[in-house]
């Protein structure tokens, strides 16, 4: 009998080690990992620079709490906001925590309570983040959600305009809805959101938990749009596998989060910050991001060449790629796993490809040699 709560539909694979894009189970079988721990292992498994950062920092300090000065946090914050309109950072432990901080900051700063979010969004499983999430299945069985969250259809200008009033504190969105099916924001809708926020003095929160830190080929996904967020939230790839989250905000918001307004015991700890700084130093290099774009272009081009366009839709940006199918993808993912390729769903009929940002062209070819025949077979 297991002593764990059955909160996950776990796959019957026990992974014990990994290097780069390759992971190995306890039976010695190897797999191509195109999940990256759900967009977390940004530099691949056991990257030498991360191993070194953890080893070196572990011999100095692990934890002293946020009651003391932290030049290391200052340095990481500076790297994250450099060349953006953002200027402040709050460090925490996860994406849900980052989104909770963003919700609190927006409501406190504006003195207003309503936050507009979007259907099929995902912002986390704490009560605030869950209330913001636009998926009923996430909320079922937990009683009333927190008040004053309004969820409207994504990319629907008319529905968004209809809920704007003087009580709205913020609009909260993902540039690409990862869990919601790899759905991108429309160019027109992005412009409307920007115009509304400027016209009505509404804060814009962008959840970059899955899309940030190079995943889409730029530092942050919003940089590929007209959007100018007041707040962005980060986690997943920021730590390359080590737990850390962050909320970034503009200078205008700084005084709202003064001493005693928010806090965390473990957020921004020495080990987490050392790893995150290493990840950012590596990924934010222009050559690295260019390499991500090249591999992403190769992956998408090959998928579009090899899959029937009337049966599959390939979408996404960078190395956050979705393949929309005409049927449930559960069986396909299971069969791919048996052949040595790990994948993850994004809704019932979308396969999500999330390889490490360090994935090679040959590894992409190997993955497609498994996945494409399985997909094509479903059309025959």
Short mmCIF file of C-alpha atoms in Angstrom, two decimals, residues 52-326:
data_model
loop_
_atom_site.label_atom_id
_atom_site.label_comp_id
_atom_site.label_asym_id
_atom_site.label_seq_id
_atom_site.Cartn_x
_atom_site.Cartn_y
_atom_site.Cartn_z
CA UNK A 52 28.93 23.18 -10.09
CA UNK A 53 26.75 26.02 -8.78
CA UNK A 54 24.96 23.73 -6.32
CA UNK A 55 28.20 22.10 -5.15
CA UNK A 56 29.97 25.41 -4.56
CA UNK A 57 27.06 27.15 -2.83
CA UNK A 58 26.26 24.12 -0.66
CA UNK A 59 29.67 24.50 0.98
CA UNK A 60 28.98 28.14 1.89
CA UNK A 61 25.39 28.86 3.01
CA UNK A 62 22.04 27.18 2.40
CA UNK A 63 19.64 29.36 4.34
CA UNK A 64 19.68 32.41 6.60
CA UNK A 65 16.15 33.82 5.95
CA UNK A 66 15.09 37.07 4.34
CA UNK A 67 15.72 39.03 7.54
CA UNK A 68 19.24 39.70 6.25
CA UNK A 69 20.67 41.53 3.26
CA UNK A 70 21.15 39.46 0.12
CA UNK A 71 23.43 40.89 -2.58
CA UNK A 72 22.90 37.61 -4.43
CA UNK A 73 19.16 38.30 -4.72
CA UNK A 74 19.97 41.85 -5.83
CA UNK A 75 22.21 40.53 -8.60
CA UNK A 76 19.61 38.04 -9.84
CA UNK A 77 16.86 40.65 -9.74
CA UNK A 78 19.03 43.02 -11.79
CA UNK A 79 19.64 40.34 -14.42
CA UNK A 80 15.94 39.53 -14.70
CA UNK A 81 14.75 43.12 -15.15
CA UNK A 82 17.62 44.33 -17.34
CA UNK A 83 16.42 46.01 -20.55
CA UNK A 84 12.76 45.75 -19.55
CA UNK A 85 10.25 48.24 -18.17
CA UNK A 86 10.31 46.24 -14.92
CA UNK A 87 12.60 47.15 -12.03
CA UNK A 88 11.71 45.13 -8.91
CA UNK A 89 11.65 41.43 -7.98
CA UNK A 90 10.17 39.29 -5.24
CA UNK A 91 11.53 35.75 -4.96
CA UNK A 92 9.47 32.76 -3.86
CA UNK A 93 9.41 29.00 -4.46
CA UNK A 94 6.96 28.25 -7.28
CA UNK A 95 4.75 29.61 -10.03
CA UNK A 96 1.65 29.44 -7.86
CA UNK A 97 3.41 31.48 -5.16
CA UNK A 98 4.54 34.03 -7.75
CA UNK A 99 0.96 34.36 -9.00
CA UNK A 100 -0.36 34.73 -5.46
CA UNK A 101 2.11 37.58 -4.93
CA UNK A 102 1.00 39.20 -8.19
CA UNK A 103 -2.67 39.01 -7.21
CA UNK A 104 -1.99 40.49 -3.79
CA UNK A 105 0.16 43.27 -5.21
CA UNK A 106 -2.38 44.23 -7.89
CA UNK A 107 -5.26 44.41 -5.44
CA UNK A 108 -3.33 46.30 -2.79
CA UNK A 109 -1.80 48.80 -5.21
CA UNK A 110 -5.05 49.68 -6.98
CA UNK A 111 -7.43 49.36 -4.04
CA UNK A 112 -9.66 47.39 -6.39
CA UNK A 113 -10.66 43.74 -6.26
CA UNK A 114 -11.66 42.49 -9.71
CA UNK A 115 -9.10 40.59 -11.77
CA UNK A 116 -9.98 39.47 -15.29
CA UNK A 117 -8.53 36.15 -16.45
CA UNK A 118 -9.25 33.85 -19.38
CA UNK A 119 -10.91 30.53 -20.07
CA UNK A 120 -8.52 27.56 -20.35
CA UNK A 121 -5.81 29.48 -18.48
CA UNK A 122 -3.80 27.87 -15.72
CA UNK A 123 -2.19 29.85 -12.89
CA UNK A 124 -1.69 27.29 -10.11
CA UNK A 125 -3.48 25.27 -7.42
CA UNK A 126 -3.42 27.52 -4.35
CA UNK A 127 -6.76 29.21 -3.71
CA UNK A 128 -5.89 32.55 -5.28
CA UNK A 129 -4.17 31.01 -8.30
CA UNK A 130 -6.92 28.40 -8.63
CA UNK A 131 -9.58 31.10 -8.54
CA UNK A 132 -7.72 32.90 -11.35
CA UNK A 133 -7.51 29.73 -13.44
CA UNK A 134 -10.10 29.46 -16.21
CA UNK A 135 -10.68 25.70 -15.99
CA UNK A 136 -13.60 24.33 -14.00
CA UNK A 137 -11.99 20.89 -13.56
CA UNK A 138 -9.26 22.49 -11.44
CA UNK A 139 -11.85 23.99 -9.08
CA UNK A 140 -14.34 21.16 -8.67
CA UNK A 141 -14.98 19.96 -5.12
CA UNK A 142 -13.27 22.80 -3.27
CA UNK A 143 -16.30 24.95 -2.53
CA UNK A 144 -16.59 28.65 -3.35
CA UNK A 145 -13.62 30.22 -5.07
CA UNK A 146 -12.20 33.59 -4.04
CA UNK A 147 -14.43 36.40 -5.16
CA UNK A 148 -14.01 38.96 -7.94
CA UNK A 149 -12.22 36.87 -10.53
CA UNK A 150 -13.94 37.07 -13.91
CA UNK A 151 -12.95 34.60 -16.61
CA UNK A 152 -13.77 35.39 -20.25
CA UNK A 153 -12.95 33.59 -23.54
CA UNK A 154 -9.35 34.02 -24.68
CA UNK A 155 -8.83 36.21 -27.75
CA UNK A 156 -12.46 37.44 -27.63
CA UNK A 157 -12.36 41.24 -27.82
CA UNK A 158 -16.09 41.76 -27.34
CA UNK A 159 -16.29 39.60 -24.22
CA UNK A 160 -13.27 41.32 -22.70
CA UNK A 161 -14.66 44.80 -23.36
CA UNK A 162 -17.98 43.81 -21.80
CA UNK A 163 -16.49 43.14 -18.34
CA UNK A 164 -14.31 46.25 -18.07
CA UNK A 165 -15.49 48.65 -15.37
CA UNK A 166 -14.10 50.90 -12.64
CA UNK A 167 -13.62 47.96 -10.24
CA UNK A 168 -11.03 46.14 -12.36
CA UNK A 169 -7.59 46.03 -10.76
CA UNK A 170 -5.80 43.91 -13.35
CA UNK A 171 -5.96 41.72 -16.41
CA UNK A 172 -4.01 38.48 -15.95
CA UNK A 173 -3.03 36.33 -18.92
CA UNK A 174 -0.59 33.91 -20.49
CA UNK A 175 0.87 34.87 -23.88
CA UNK A 176 0.66 31.17 -24.70
CA UNK A 177 -1.77 29.03 -22.72
CA UNK A 178 0.39 25.96 -22.15
CA UNK A 179 -1.93 23.80 -20.05
CA UNK A 180 -4.90 25.13 -22.04
CA UNK A 181 -3.80 23.57 -25.32
CA UNK A 182 -0.82 25.68 -26.49
CA UNK A 183 -3.08 28.57 -27.52
CA UNK A 184 -1.32 31.78 -28.55
CA UNK A 185 -2.60 35.29 -28.01
CA UNK A 186 -3.84 36.93 -31.23
CA UNK A 187 -1.98 40.01 -32.43
CA UNK A 188 -5.21 42.02 -32.50
CA UNK A 189 -6.27 40.84 -29.05
CA UNK A 190 -2.88 41.73 -27.58
CA UNK A 191 -3.22 45.26 -28.91
CA UNK A 192 -6.72 45.56 -27.43
CA UNK A 193 -5.49 44.37 -24.03
CA UNK A 194 -2.68 46.93 -24.14
CA UNK A 195 -5.08 49.72 -25.13
CA UNK A 196 -7.60 48.83 -22.40
CA UNK A 197 -4.95 48.74 -19.69
CA UNK A 198 -3.59 52.13 -20.72
CA UNK A 199 -7.02 53.72 -21.19
CA UNK A 200 -8.56 52.43 -17.97
CA UNK A 201 -5.42 52.50 -15.80
CA UNK A 202 -5.61 48.73 -15.29
CA UNK A 203 -2.54 46.69 -14.34
CA UNK A 204 -1.40 43.96 -16.72
CA UNK A 205 -0.10 40.73 -15.17
CA UNK A 206 1.56 38.26 -17.53
CA UNK A 207 2.07 34.72 -16.28
CA UNK A 208 5.41 33.65 -17.78
CA UNK A 209 5.80 30.61 -15.51
CA UNK A 210 5.91 28.22 -18.48
CA UNK A 211 6.91 30.60 -21.28
CA UNK A 212 9.67 32.59 -19.57
CA UNK A 213 13.45 32.15 -19.39
CA UNK A 214 14.08 31.45 -23.07
CA UNK A 215 11.41 28.81 -23.65
CA UNK A 216 9.91 30.69 -26.63
CA UNK A 217 13.22 31.91 -28.08
CA UNK A 218 13.30 35.24 -26.24
CA UNK A 219 13.90 35.93 -22.56
CA UNK A 220 10.17 36.35 -22.02
CA UNK A 221 7.34 35.50 -24.39
CA UNK A 222 5.70 38.92 -24.01
CA UNK A 223 8.73 40.46 -25.73
CA UNK A 224 7.35 39.06 -28.99
CA UNK A 225 4.12 41.05 -28.57
CA UNK A 226 3.07 44.69 -28.09
CA UNK A 227 2.21 44.00 -24.44
CA UNK A 228 3.90 46.01 -21.70
CA UNK A 229 3.23 44.22 -18.41
CA UNK A 230 3.27 45.88 -15.01
CA UNK A 231 3.92 42.48 -13.43
CA UNK A 232 5.26 39.18 -14.73
CA UNK A 233 5.56 35.89 -12.88
CA UNK A 234 8.28 33.28 -13.33
CA UNK A 235 9.22 29.81 -12.08
CA UNK A 236 9.77 26.47 -13.88
CA UNK A 237 12.77 27.09 -16.18
CA UNK A 238 14.17 29.82 -13.93
CA UNK A 239 15.76 27.24 -11.64
CA UNK A 240 16.60 24.66 -14.29
CA UNK A 241 15.12 22.01 -11.98
CA UNK A 242 15.77 23.68 -8.61
CA UNK A 243 12.61 25.20 -7.02
CA UNK A 244 12.42 28.98 -7.34
CA UNK A 245 9.78 31.47 -8.44
CA UNK A 246 9.80 35.21 -8.99
CA UNK A 247 7.43 38.11 -9.44
CA UNK A 248 8.80 41.10 -11.33
CA UNK A 249 7.12 44.50 -11.23
CA UNK A 250 7.52 48.12 -12.28
CA UNK A 251 9.02 50.80 -10.07
CA UNK A 252 5.57 52.35 -9.59
CA UNK A 253 4.57 49.28 -7.56
CA UNK A 254 7.59 49.21 -5.27
CA UNK A 255 6.20 51.09 -2.28
CA UNK A 256 3.00 49.00 -2.26
CA UNK A 257 4.94 45.91 -1.17
CA UNK A 258 6.67 47.44 1.83
CA UNK A 259 7.89 45.65 4.96
CA UNK A 260 5.30 43.27 6.39
CA UNK A 261 3.00 43.20 3.35
CA UNK A 262 4.22 39.89 1.96
CA UNK A 263 6.90 37.33 2.70
CA UNK A 264 8.29 33.83 2.43
CA UNK A 265 10.53 31.65 4.58
CA UNK A 266 12.42 29.87 1.80
CA UNK A 267 11.96 32.19 -1.18
CA UNK A 268 15.19 33.44 -2.69
CA UNK A 269 17.37 31.15 -0.61
CA UNK A 270 21.08 30.93 -1.33
CA UNK A 271 21.02 27.61 -3.18
CA UNK A 272 18.03 28.57 -5.34
CA UNK A 273 19.46 31.97 -6.24
CA UNK A 274 22.87 30.51 -7.09
CA UNK A 275 21.27 28.04 -9.48
CA UNK A 276 18.90 30.60 -11.01
CA UNK A 277 21.73 33.08 -11.57
CA UNK A 278 23.67 30.35 -13.36
CA UNK A 279 20.67 29.49 -15.53
CA UNK A 280 19.99 33.12 -16.43
CA UNK A 281 23.64 33.83 -17.20
CA UNK A 282 23.61 30.88 -19.60
CA UNK A 283 20.22 31.30 -21.27
CA UNK A 284 20.10 35.10 -21.62
CA UNK A 285 23.10 35.08 -23.95
CA UNK A 286 22.13 36.16 -27.45
CA UNK A 287 23.83 33.15 -29.03
CA UNK A 288 21.95 30.74 -26.78
CA UNK A 289 18.56 32.27 -27.56
CA UNK A 290 19.39 32.23 -31.27
CA UNK A 291 20.19 28.55 -30.93
CA UNK A 292 16.77 27.94 -29.32
CA UNK A 293 15.08 29.72 -32.23
CA UNK A 294 17.00 27.64 -34.77
CA UNK A 295 16.10 24.34 -33.14
CA UNK A 296 12.49 25.41 -32.72
CA UNK A 297 12.26 26.36 -36.38
CA UNK A 298 13.75 23.02 -37.37
CA UNK A 299 11.32 21.10 -35.16
CA UNK A 300 8.22 22.94 -36.41
CA UNK A 301 9.30 22.76 -40.06
CA UNK A 302 9.87 19.00 -39.86
CA UNK A 303 6.51 18.44 -38.15
CA UNK A 304 4.66 20.43 -40.78
CA UNK A 305 6.49 18.59 -43.57
CA UNK A 306 5.82 15.14 -42.18
CA UNK A 307 2.28 15.45 -40.79
CA UNK A 308 -0.91 15.76 -42.89
CA UNK A 309 -2.03 19.36 -42.51
CA UNK A 310 -5.71 18.41 -42.66
CA UNK A 311 -5.32 16.12 -39.65
CA UNK A 312 -2.90 17.98 -37.39
CA UNK A 313 -2.26 21.58 -36.39
CA UNK A 314 1.26 22.46 -35.27
CA UNK A 315 1.38 25.55 -33.06
CA UNK A 316 3.35 27.35 -30.36
CA UNK A 317 6.56 29.36 -30.17
CA UNK A 318 10.14 28.37 -29.55
CA UNK A 319 10.46 25.03 -27.84
CA UNK A 320 6.89 25.13 -26.54
CA UNK A 321 5.22 23.28 -29.39
CA UNK A 322 1.74 21.81 -29.56
CA UNK A 323 0.36 19.23 -31.99
CA UNK A 324 -3.43 19.39 -32.09
CA UNK A 325 -5.00 16.10 -33.12
CA UNK A 326 -8.50 15.00 -34.08
#
